[in-house]
Coordinates of C-alpha atoms (C1' of nucleotides) in Angstrom, one line a residue:
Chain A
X1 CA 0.0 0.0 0.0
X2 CA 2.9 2.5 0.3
X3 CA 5.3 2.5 -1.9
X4 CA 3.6 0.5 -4.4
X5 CA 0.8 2.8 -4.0
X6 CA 2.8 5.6 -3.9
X7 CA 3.9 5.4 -7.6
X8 CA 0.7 5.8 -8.8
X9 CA -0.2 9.0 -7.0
X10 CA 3.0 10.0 -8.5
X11 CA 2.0 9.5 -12.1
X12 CA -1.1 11.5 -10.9
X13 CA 0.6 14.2 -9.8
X14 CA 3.1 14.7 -13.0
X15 CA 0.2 14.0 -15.1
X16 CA -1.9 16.7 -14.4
X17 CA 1.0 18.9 -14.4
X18 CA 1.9 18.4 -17.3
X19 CA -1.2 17.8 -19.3
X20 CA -2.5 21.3 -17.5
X21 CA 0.5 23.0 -18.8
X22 CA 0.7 21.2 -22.5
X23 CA -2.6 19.7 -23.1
X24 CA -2.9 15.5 -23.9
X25 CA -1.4 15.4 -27.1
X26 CA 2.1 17.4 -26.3
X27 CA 2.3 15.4 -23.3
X28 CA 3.7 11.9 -24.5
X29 CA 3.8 8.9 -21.4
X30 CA 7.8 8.7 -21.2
X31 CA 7.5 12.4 -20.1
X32 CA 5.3 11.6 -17.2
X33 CA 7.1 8.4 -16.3
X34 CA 10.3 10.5 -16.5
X35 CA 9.2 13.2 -14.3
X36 CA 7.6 10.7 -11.7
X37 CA 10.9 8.4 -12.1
X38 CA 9.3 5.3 -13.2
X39 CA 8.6 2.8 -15.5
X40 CA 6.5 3.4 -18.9
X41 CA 4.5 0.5 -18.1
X42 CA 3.5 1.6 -15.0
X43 CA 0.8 4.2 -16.8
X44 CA -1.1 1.1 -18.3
X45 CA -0.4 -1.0 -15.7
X46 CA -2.2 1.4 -13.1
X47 CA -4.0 4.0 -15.1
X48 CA -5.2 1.2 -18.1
X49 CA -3.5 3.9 -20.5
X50 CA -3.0 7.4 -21.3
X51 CA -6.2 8.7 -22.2
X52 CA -8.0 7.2 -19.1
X53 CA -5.1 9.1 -16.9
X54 CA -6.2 12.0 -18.6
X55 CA -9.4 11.2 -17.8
X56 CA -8.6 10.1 -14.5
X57 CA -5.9 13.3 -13.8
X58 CA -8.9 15.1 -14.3
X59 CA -11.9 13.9 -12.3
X60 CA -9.0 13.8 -9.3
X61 CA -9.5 17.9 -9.2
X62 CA -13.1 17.6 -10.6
X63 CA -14.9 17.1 -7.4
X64 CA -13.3 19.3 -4.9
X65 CA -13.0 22.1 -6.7
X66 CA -16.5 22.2 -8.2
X67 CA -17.6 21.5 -4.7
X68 CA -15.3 24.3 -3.2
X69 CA -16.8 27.1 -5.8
X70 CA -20.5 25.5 -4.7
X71 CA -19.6 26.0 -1.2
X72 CA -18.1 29.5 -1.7
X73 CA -21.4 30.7 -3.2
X74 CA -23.4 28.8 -0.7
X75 CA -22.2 30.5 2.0
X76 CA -22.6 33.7 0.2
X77 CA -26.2 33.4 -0.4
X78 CA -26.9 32.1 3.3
X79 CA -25.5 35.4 4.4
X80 CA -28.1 37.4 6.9
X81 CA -27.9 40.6 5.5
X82 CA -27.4 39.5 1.3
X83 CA -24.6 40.4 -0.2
X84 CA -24.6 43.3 -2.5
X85 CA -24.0 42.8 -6.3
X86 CA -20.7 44.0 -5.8
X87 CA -19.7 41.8 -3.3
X88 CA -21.0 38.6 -5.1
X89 CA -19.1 39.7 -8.3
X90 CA -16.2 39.7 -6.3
X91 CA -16.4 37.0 -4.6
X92 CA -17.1 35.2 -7.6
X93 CA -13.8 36.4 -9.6
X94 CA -11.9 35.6 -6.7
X95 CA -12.9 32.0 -6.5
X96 CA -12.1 31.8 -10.7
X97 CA -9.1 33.4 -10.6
X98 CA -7.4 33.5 -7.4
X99 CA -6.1 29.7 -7.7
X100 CA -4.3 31.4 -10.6
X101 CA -2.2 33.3 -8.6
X102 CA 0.2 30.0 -7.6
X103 CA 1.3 26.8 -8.9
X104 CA -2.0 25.3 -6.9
X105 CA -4.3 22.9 -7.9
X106 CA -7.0 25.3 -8.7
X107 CA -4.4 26.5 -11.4
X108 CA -3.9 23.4 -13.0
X109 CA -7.4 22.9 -13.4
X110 CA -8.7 25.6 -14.7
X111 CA -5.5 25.5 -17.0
X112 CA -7.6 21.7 -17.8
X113 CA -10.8 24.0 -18.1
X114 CA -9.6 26.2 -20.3
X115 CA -8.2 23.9 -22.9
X116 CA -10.7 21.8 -22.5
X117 CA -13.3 24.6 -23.8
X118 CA -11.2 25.2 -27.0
X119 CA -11.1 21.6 -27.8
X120 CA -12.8 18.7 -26.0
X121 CA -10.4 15.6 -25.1
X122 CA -12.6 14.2 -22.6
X123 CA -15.6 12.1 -22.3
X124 CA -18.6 13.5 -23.5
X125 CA -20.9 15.0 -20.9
X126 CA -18.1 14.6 -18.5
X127 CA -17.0 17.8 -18.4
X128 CA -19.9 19.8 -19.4
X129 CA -22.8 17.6 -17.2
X130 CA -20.1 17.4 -14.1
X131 CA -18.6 20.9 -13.6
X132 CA -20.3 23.5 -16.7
X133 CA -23.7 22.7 -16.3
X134 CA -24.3 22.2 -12.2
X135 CA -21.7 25.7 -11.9
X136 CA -24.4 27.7 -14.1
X137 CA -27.4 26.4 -12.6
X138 CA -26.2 27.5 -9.0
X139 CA -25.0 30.4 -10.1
X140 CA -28.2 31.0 -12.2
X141 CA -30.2 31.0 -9.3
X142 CA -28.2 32.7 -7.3
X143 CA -28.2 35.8 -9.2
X144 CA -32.0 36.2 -8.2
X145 CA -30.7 37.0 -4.5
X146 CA -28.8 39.6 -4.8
X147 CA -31.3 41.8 -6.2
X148 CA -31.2 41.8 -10.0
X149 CA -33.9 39.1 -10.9
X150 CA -34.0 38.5 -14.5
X151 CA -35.9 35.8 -16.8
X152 CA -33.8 32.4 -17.0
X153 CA -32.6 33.4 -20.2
X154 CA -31.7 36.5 -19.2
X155 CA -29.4 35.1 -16.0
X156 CA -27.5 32.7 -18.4
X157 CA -26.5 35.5 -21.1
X158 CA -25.3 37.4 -18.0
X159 CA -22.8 34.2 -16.1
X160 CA -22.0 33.6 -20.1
X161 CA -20.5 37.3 -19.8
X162 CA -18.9 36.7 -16.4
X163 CA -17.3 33.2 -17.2
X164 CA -16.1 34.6 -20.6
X165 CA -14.1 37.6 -18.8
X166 CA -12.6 35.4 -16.5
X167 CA -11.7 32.8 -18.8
X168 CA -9.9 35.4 -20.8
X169 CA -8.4 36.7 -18.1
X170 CA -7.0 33.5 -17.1
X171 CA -5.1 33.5 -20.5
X172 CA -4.5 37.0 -20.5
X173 CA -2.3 36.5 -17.0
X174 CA -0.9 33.9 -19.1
X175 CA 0.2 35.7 -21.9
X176 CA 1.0 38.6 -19.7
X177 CA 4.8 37.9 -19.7
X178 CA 4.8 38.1 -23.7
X179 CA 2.5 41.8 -23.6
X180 CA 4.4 43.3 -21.3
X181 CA 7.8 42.5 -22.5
X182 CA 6.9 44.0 -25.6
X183 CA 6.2 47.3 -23.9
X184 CA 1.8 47.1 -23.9
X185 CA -0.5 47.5 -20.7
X186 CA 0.8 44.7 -18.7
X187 CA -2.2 42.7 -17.0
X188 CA -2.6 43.2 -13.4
X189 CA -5.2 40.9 -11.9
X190 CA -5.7 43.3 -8.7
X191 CA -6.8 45.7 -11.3
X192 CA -8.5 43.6 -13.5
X193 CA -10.8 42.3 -11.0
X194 CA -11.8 46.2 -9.4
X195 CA -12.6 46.3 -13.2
X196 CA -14.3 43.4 -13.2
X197 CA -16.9 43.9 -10.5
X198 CA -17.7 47.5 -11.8
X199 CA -18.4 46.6 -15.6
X200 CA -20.2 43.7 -14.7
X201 CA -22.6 45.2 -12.0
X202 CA -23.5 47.8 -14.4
X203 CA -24.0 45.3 -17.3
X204 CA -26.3 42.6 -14.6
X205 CA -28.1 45.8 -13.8
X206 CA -28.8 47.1 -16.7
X207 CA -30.2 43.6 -18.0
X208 CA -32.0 43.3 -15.1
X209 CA -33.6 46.4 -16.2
X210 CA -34.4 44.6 -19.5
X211 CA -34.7 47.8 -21.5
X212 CA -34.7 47.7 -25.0
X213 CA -31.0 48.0 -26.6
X214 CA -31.5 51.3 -29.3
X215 CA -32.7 53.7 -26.1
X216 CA -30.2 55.4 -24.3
X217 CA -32.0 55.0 -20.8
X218 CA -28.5 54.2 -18.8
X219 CA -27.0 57.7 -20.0
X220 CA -27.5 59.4 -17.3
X221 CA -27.1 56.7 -14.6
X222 CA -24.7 57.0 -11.6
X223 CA -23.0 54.7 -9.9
Chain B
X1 CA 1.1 28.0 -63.5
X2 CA -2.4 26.6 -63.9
X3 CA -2.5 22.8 -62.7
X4 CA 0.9 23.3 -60.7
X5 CA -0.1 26.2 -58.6
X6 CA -3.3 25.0 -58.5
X7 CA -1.9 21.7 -56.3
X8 CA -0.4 24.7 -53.9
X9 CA -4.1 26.2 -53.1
X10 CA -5.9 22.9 -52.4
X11 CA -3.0 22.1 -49.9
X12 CA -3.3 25.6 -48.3
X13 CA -7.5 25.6 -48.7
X14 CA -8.0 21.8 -47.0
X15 CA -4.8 22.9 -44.4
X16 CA -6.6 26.1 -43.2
X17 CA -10.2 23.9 -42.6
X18 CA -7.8 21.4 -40.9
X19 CA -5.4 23.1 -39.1
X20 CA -8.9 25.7 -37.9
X21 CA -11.1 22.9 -37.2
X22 CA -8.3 20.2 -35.3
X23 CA -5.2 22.1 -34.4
X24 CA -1.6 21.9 -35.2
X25 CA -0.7 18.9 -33.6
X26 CA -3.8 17.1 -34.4
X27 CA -3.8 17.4 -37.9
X28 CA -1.2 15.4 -40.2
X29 CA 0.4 15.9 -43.1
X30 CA -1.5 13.0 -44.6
X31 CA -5.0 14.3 -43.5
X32 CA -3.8 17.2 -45.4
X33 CA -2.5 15.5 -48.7
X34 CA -5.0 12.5 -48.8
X35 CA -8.0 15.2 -48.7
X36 CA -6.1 17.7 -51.1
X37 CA -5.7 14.3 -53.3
X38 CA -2.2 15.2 -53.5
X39 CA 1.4 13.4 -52.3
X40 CA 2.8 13.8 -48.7
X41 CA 5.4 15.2 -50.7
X42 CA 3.9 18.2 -51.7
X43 CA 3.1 19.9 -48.4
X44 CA 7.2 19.8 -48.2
X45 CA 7.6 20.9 -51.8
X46 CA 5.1 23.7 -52.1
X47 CA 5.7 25.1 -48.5
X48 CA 9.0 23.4 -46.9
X49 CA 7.1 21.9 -44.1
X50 CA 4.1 21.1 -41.9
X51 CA 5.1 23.8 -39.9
X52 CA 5.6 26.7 -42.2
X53 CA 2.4 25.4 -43.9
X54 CA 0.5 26.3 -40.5
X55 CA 2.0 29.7 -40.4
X56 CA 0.8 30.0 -43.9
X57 CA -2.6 29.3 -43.6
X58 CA -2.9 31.8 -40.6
X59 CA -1.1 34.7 -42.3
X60 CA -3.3 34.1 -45.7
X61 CA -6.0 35.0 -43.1
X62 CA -4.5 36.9 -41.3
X63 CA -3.7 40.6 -43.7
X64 CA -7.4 40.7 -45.5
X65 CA -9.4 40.0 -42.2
X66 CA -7.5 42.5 -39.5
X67 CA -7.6 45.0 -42.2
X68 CA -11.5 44.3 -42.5
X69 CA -12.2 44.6 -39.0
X70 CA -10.5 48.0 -39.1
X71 CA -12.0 49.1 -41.8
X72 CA -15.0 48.5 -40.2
X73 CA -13.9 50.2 -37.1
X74 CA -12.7 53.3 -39.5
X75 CA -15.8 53.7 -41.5
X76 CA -17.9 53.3 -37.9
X77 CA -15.5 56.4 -36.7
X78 CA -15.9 58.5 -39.8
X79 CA -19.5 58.8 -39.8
X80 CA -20.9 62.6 -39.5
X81 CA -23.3 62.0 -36.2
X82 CA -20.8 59.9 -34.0
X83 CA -22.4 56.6 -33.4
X84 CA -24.1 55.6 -30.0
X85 CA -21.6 53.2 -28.1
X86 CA -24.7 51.0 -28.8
X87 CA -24.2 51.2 -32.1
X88 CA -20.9 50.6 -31.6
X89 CA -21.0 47.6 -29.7
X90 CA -23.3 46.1 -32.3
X91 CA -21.3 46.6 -35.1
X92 CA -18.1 45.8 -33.0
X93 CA -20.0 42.2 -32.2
X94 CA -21.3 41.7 -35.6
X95 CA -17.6 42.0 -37.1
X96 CA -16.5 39.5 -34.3
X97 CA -19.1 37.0 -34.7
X98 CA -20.7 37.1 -37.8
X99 CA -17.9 35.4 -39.9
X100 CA -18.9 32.4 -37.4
X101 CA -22.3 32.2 -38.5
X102 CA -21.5 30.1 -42.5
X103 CA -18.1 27.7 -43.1
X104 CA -16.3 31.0 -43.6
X105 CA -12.6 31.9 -43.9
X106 CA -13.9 34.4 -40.9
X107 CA -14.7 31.5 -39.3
X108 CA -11.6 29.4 -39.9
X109 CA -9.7 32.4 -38.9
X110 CA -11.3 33.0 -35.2
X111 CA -11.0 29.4 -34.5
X112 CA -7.4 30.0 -35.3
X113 CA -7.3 32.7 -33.2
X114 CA -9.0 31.1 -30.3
X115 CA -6.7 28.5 -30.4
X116 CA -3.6 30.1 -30.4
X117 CA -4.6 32.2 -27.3
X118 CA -5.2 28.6 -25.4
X119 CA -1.7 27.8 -26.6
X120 CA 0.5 29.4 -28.9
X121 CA 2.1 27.3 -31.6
X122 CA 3.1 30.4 -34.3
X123 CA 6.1 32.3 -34.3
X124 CA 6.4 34.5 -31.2
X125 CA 5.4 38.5 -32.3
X126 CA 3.5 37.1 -35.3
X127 CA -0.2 36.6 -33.8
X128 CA 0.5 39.4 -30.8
X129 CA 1.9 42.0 -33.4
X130 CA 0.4 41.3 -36.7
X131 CA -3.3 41.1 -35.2
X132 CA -4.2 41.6 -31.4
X133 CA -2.5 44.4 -30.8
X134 CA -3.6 46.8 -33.3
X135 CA -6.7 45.7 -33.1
X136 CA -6.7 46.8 -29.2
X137 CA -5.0 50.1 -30.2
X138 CA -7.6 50.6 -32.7
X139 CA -10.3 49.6 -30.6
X140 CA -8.9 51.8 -27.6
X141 CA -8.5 54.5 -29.6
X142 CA -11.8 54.7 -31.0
X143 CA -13.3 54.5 -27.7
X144 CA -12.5 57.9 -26.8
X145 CA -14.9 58.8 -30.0
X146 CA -18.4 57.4 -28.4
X147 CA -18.9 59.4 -25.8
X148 CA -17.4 57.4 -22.8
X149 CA -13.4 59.1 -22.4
X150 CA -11.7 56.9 -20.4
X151 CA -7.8 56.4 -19.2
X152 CA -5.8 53.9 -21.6
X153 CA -5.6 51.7 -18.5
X154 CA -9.4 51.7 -18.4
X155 CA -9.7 51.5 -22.0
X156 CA -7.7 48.5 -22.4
X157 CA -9.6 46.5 -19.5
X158 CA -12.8 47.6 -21.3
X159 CA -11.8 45.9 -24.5
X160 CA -10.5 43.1 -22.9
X161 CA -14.0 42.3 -21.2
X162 CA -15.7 43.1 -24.7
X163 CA -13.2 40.4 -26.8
X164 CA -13.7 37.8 -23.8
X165 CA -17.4 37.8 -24.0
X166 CA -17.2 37.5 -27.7
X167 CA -14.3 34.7 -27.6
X168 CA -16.3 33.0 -25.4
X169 CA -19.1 33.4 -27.5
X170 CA -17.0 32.1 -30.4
X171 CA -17.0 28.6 -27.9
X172 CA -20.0 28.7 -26.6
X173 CA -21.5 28.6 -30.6
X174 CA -19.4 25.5 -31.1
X175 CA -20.5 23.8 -28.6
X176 CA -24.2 25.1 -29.0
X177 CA -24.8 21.6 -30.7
X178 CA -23.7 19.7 -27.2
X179 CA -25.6 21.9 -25.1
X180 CA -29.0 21.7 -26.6
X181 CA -28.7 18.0 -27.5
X182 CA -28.9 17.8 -23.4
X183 CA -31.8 19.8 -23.6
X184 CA -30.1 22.9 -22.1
X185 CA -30.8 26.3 -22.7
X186 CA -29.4 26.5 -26.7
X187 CA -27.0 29.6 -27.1
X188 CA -29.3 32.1 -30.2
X189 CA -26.0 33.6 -31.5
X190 CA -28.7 36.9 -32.2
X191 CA -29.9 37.0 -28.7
X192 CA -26.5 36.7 -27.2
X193 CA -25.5 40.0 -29.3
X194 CA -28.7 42.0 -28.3
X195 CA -27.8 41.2 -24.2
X196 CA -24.0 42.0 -25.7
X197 CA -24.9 45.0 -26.7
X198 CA -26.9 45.7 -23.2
X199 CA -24.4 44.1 -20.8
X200 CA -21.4 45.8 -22.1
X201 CA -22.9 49.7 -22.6
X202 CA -23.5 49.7 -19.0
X203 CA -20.3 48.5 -18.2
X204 CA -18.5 50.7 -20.3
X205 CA -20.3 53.6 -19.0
X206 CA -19.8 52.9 -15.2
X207 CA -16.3 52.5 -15.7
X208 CA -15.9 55.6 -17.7
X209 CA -17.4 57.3 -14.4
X210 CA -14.8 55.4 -12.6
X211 CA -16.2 55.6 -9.4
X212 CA -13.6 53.4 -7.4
X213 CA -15.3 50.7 -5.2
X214 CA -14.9 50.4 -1.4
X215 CA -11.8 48.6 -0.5
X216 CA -14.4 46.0 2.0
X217 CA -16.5 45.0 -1.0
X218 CA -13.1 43.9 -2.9
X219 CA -11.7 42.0 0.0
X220 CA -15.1 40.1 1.4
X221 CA -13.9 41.7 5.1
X222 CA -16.1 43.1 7.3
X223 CA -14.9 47.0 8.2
Chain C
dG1 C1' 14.5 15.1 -80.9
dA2 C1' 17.2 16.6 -76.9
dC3 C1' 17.3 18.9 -73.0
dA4 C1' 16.1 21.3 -68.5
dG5 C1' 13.1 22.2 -65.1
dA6 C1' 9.0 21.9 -62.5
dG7 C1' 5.7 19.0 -60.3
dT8 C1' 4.1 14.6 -58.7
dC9 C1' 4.4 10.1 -57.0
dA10 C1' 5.4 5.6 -54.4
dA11 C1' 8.6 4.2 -51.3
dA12 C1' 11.5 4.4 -47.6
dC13 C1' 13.9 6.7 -43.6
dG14 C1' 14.6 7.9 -38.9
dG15 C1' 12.3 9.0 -34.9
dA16 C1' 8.7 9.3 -31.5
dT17 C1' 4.6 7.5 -29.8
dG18 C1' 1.3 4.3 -26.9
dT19 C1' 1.2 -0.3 -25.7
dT20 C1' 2.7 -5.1 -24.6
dT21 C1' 5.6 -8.8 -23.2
dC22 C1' 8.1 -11.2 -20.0
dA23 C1' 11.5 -11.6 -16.5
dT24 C1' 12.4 -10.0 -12.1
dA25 C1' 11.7 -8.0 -7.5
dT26 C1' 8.9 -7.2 -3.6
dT27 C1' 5.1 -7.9 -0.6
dG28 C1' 1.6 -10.3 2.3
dC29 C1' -0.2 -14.5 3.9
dC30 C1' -0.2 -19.5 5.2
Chain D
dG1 C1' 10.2 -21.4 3.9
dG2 C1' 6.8 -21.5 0.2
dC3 C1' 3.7 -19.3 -2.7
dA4 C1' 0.6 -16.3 -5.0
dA5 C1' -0.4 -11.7 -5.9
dT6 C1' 1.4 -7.2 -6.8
dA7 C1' 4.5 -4.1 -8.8
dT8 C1' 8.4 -2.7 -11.5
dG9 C1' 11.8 -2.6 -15.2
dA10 C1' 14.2 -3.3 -19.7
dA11 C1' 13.2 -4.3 -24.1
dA12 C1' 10.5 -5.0 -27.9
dC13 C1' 6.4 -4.2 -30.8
dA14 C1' 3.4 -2.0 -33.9
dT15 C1' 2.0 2.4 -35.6
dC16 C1' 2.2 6.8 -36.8
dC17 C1' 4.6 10.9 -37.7
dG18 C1' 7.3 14.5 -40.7
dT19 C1' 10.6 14.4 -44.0
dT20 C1' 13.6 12.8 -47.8
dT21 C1' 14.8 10.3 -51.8
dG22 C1' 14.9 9.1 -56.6
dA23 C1' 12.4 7.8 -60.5
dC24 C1' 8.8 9.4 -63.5
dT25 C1' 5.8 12.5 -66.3
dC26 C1' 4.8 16.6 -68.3
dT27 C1' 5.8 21.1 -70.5
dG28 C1' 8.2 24.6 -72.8
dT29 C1' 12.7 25.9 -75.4
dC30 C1' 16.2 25.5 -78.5

DNA sequence: GACAGAGTCAAACGGATGTTTCATATTGCC
DNA sequence: GGCAATATGAAACATCCGTTTGACTCTGTC
């Protein structure tokens, strides 16, 4: 149980590394078993092969994260006094992009996220019944209780903007080093995120308002 | 010139669908040849590699579509009554997503684009100087012309929410087919504009007041 | 007709990949 | 100790990959 066991949480660990940082197909089994200072066989022998330790790398960060983000807006909703928009925005950047900030599980996964949105590797209805869809539904409903309600259809256009911002702001930290070496705005997540909360509780409130687009009602609306 | 060069623009046409559709890595030279009805042989002759193949088909995109987009930003700018940032925001999503809506070289090119921002496989400069950044110059730029004057700093965080709602959106299209088939909320590509449209006028316009937020809403502590 | 060059093709090359085999070592149990 | 199950390692296996080679066809020129 412990050392042989121990070789196979080893592969685990290297694996999702890896495949977080290069994706499956740049990631071939002698690097893992090189990293993780083992044999090739030992990926088939414990994981069955590569694609079910991709699979396998991945449900390993699956549940506690999507649990921990459930959790975090949980308790946010079973404040006394509810939270303002502002605060829920926050909060709700925070908890997508703060594992960023470190080499951290949260980072690798939503590195796995990530690439997994631009081209799907897994199982189908793996990722999108098991994380996607059970994170928009609570967050769906949560947005009712902080004082914007809004149709259904409304709600999802509005986490579709959220989770689009921060999903480009996950790559935008990591292409940071490249913009600002070349002399742009370099990316500062502090910043971004003050940003974040204001442009986005103006946009949920103004859908929330559900004014027709060609008037200019919000021109003279203040903070 | 004829049947010769003709061998060239199949390879290039079939690699661009390919290259747009898979990726780099996932694509091979035969998948290329064998539905060009060509020899592996070619790729090398006509274009010296798989590799420098791939950097063709992106910069074939590449000159006629950035220079579209700004042209369309231009003309927008040049008009006698300035446009509404509305009617910014709605041309500004229409030249973003429309190319996605037929089998398009607009739509080749922003799954391209969406895929080298997940990870970059072309020539470092070549993607970050040849398209996003003066696109984001011109878009900053043009800001300042709508009403809304903002700091460069807020400007470019603007923009940055605007293109990762309308990446995302890119995504979210593609796997519109997954997402209804589960009998989830389908993602109306003409809806998600009009909201778009809503959602990011707002946004722009409270961070154009720039009203900074209270340090205890930021930080989830208690003052 | 002879020649040169361009373009194409089948075939092979060298390398990397995921996987398997089989021998060996270790462990737990009687 | 004996033994079966578990785990590991070196090597081989079977593909697939991008690329190269060399022969072949065509075309235009003299």
């Amino acid at each position: 149980m412990t050392e042989a066991q121990e070789t196979r949480e080893r592969i685990l660990e290297v694996a999702q590394r890896l495949f977080a940082e290069r994706g499956l197909e740049a990631t071939s089994v002698r690097d893992i078993t090189s990293e993780a200072g083992c044999n090739v066989a030992a990926v088939n022998y414990h994981f069955g092969g590569k694609e079910s330790l991709y699979v396998e790398a991945f449900r390993a960060m699956l549940g506690p994260l999507r649990d921990q983000r459930m959790a975090m807006i949980d308790e946010l909703m079973a404040r006394a006094p509810a939270p303002t928009l502002e605060e829920y925005l926050a909060r709700f950047a925070e908890g997508f992009l703060e594992p960023l900030a470190d080499e951290s599980l949260g980072r690798r996964f939503m590195l796995f996220v990530s690439r997994e949105i631009t081209d799907q590797k897994l199982p189908t209805g793996l990722f999108l019944d098991e994380f996607i869809r059970p994170l928009i539904t609570r967050a769906v409903s949560s947005l009712d209780r902080v004082g914007v309600p809004m149709t259904p259809e409304q709600s999802f256009y509005c986490i579709f903007s959220l989770i689009g911002q921060l999903l480009h702001a996950v790559k935008g930290q990591h292409m940071s080093e490249q913009l600002e070496r070349t002399g742009a705005a370099s990316f500062d997540l502090g910043g971004f995120i003050e940003h974040f909360v204001r442009f986005s509780a103006a946009g949920i409130r103004a859908c929330a308002l559900g004014a027709p687009i060609p008037e200019t009602v919000l021109t003279g609306r203040e903070s």
